[in-house]
XYZ file of N, CA and C in Angstrom:
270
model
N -22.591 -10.208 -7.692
C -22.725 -8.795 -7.489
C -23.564 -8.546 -6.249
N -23.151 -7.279 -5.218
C -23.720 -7.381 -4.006
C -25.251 -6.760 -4.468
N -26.329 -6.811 -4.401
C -27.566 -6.197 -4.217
C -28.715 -6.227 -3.272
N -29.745 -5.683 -3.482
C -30.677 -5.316 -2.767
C -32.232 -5.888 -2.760
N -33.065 -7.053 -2.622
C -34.547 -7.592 -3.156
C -35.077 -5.452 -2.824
N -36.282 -5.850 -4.037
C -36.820 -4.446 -4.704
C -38.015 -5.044 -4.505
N -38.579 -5.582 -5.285
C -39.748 -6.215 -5.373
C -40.059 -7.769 -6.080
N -40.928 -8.023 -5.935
C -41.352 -9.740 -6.110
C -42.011 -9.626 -7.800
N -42.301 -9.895 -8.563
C -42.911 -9.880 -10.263
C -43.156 -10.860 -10.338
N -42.636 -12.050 -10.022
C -43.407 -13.366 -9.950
C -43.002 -14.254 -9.398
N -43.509 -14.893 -8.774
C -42.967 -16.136 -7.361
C -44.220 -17.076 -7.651
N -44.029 -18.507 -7.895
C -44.190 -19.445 -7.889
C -44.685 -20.585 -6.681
N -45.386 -21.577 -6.540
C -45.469 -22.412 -5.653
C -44.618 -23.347 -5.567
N -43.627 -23.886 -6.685
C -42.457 -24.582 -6.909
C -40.886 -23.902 -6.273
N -41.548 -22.714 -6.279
C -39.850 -21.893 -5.845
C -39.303 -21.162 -6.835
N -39.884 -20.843 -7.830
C -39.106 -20.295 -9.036
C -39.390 -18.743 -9.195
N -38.840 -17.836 -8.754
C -38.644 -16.676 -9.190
C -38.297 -15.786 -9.973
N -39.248 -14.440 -10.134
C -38.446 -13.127 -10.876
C -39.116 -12.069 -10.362
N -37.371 -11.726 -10.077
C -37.651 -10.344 -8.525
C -36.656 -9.472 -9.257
N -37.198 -8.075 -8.913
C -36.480 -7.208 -9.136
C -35.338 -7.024 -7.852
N -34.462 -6.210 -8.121
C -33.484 -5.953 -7.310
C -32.219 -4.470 -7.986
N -32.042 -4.067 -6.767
C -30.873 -2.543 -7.235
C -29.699 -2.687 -6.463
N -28.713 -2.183 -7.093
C -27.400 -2.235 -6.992
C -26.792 -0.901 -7.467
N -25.594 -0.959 -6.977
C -24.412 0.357 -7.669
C -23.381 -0.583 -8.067
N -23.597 -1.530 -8.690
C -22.586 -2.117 -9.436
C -22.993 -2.075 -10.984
N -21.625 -1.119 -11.388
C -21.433 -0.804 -13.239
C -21.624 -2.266 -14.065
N -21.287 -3.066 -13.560
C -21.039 -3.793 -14.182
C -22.388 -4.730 -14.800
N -23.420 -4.462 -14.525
C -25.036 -4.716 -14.870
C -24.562 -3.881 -16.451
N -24.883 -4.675 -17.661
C -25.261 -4.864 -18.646
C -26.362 -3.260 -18.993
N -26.178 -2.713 -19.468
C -26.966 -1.443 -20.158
C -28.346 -2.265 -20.758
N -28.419 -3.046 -21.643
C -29.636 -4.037 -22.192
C -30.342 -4.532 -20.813
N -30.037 -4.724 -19.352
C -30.286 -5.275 -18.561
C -31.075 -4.244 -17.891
N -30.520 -3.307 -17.540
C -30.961 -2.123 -16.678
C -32.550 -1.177 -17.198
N -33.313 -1.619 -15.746
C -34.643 -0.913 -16.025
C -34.580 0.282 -16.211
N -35.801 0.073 -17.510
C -35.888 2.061 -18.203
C -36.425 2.908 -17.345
N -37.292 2.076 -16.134
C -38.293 3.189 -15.457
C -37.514 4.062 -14.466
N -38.227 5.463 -14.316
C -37.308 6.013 -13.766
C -37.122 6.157 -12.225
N -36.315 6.060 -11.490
C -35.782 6.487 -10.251
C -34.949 7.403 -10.069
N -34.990 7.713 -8.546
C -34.602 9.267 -8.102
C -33.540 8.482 -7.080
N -33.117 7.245 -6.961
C -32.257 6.637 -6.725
C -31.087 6.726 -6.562
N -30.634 6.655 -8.191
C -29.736 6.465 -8.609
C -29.010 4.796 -8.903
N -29.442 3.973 -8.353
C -28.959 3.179 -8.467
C -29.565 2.471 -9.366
N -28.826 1.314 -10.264
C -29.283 0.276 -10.855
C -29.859 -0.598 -10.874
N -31.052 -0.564 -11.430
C -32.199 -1.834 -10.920
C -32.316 -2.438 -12.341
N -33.032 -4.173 -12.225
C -32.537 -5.088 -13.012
C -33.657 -6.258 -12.597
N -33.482 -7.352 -13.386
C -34.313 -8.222 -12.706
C -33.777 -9.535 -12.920
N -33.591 -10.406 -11.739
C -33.208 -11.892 -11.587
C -34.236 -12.314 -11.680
N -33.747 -13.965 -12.262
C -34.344 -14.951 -12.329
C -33.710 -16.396 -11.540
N -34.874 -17.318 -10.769
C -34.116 -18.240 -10.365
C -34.444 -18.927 -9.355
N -34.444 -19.812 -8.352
C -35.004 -20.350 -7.711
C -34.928 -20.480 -6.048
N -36.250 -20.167 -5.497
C -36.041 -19.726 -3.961
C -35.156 -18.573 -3.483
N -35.508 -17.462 -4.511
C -34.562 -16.138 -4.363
C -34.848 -15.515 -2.974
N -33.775 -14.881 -1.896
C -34.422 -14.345 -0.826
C -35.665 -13.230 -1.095
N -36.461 -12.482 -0.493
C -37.489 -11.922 -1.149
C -37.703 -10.801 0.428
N -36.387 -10.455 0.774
C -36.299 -9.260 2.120
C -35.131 -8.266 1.341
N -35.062 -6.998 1.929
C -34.654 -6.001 1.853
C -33.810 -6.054 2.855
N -33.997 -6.731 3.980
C -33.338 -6.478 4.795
C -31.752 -6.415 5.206
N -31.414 -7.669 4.419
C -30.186 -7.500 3.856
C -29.671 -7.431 2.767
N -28.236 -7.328 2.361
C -28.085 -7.037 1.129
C -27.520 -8.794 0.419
N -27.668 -9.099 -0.580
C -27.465 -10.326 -1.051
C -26.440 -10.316 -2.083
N -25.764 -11.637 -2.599
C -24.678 -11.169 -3.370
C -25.091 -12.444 -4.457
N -25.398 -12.110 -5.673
C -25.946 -13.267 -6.465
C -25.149 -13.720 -8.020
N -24.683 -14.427 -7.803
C -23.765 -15.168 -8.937
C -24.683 -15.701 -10.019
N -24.469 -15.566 -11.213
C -25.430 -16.150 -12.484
C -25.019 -15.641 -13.720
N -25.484 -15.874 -15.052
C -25.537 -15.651 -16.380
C -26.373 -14.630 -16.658
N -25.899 -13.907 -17.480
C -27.080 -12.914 -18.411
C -27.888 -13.748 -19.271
N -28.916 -13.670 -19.197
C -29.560 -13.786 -20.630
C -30.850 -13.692 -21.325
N -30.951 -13.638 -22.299
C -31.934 -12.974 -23.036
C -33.215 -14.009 -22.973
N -34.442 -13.183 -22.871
C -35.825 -14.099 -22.786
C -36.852 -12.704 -23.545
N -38.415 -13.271 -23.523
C -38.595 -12.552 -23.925
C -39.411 -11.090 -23.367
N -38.420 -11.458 -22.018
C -39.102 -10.624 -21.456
C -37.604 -9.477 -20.944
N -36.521 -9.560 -21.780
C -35.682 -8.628 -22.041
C -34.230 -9.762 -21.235
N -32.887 -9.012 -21.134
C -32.054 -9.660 -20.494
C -32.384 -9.654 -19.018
N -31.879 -10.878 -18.526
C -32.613 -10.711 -16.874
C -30.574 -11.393 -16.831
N -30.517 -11.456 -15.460
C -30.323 -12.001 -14.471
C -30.393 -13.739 -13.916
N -29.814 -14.808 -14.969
C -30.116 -15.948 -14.208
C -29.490 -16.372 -13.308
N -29.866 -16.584 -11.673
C -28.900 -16.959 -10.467
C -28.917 -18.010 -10.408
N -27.515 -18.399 -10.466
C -27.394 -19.735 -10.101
C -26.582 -20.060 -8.817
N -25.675 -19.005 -7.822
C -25.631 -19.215 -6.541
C -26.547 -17.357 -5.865
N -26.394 -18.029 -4.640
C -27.071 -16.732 -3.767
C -26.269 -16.765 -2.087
N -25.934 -15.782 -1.827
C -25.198 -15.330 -0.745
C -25.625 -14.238 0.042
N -26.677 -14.566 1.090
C -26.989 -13.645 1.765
C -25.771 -12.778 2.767
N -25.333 -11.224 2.644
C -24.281 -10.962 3.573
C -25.046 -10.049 4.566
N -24.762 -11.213 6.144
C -25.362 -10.780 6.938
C -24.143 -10.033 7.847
N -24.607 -8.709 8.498
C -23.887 -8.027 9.004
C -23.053 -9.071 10.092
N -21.704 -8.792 10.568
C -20.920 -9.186 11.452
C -21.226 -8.580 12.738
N -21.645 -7.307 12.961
C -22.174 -6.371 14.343
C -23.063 -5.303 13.677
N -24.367 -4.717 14.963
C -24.748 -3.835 14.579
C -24.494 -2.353 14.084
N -23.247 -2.515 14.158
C -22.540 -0.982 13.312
C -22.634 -1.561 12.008
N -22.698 -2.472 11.123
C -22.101 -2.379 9.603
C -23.534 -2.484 8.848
């Protein structure tokens, strides 16, 4: 799913992450999706996983499993695809 790094929640000295991140993709899990509120609109969520990019700058596209911990359903990535623009128009 294409998304956006939001913020960092915990980063590691090993590489192991959990970062928030927002998207407009439906397809994020209702159990997944943060309660807090935004003026957004978009869907924010939180991955888990290792050496996650941790910029805004571009948008990233991250392949993984749902699943439940006890810190609610996250996001586990298991590939990551940074999509870097082709020219400065896109």
């Amino acid at each position: 799913m294409k998304c956006r790094f939001e913020r960092a929640v915990f980063q590691s000295a090993s590489g192991y992450c959990v970062f928030s991140y927002n998207t407009l993709d439906e397809s994020v899990p209702a159990a997944a999706r943060t309660n807090r509120y935004y003026s957004d609109r978009k869907i924010h969520f939180t991955a888990v996983g290792m050496n996650l990019p941790a910029t805004d700058a571009v948008e990233v596209e991250l392949d993984g499993t749902w699943e439940n911990s006890k810190y609610g359903l996250q996001l586990s990535v298991e590939i990551v695809h940074q999509l870097v623009p082709t020219n400065q128009a896109d």
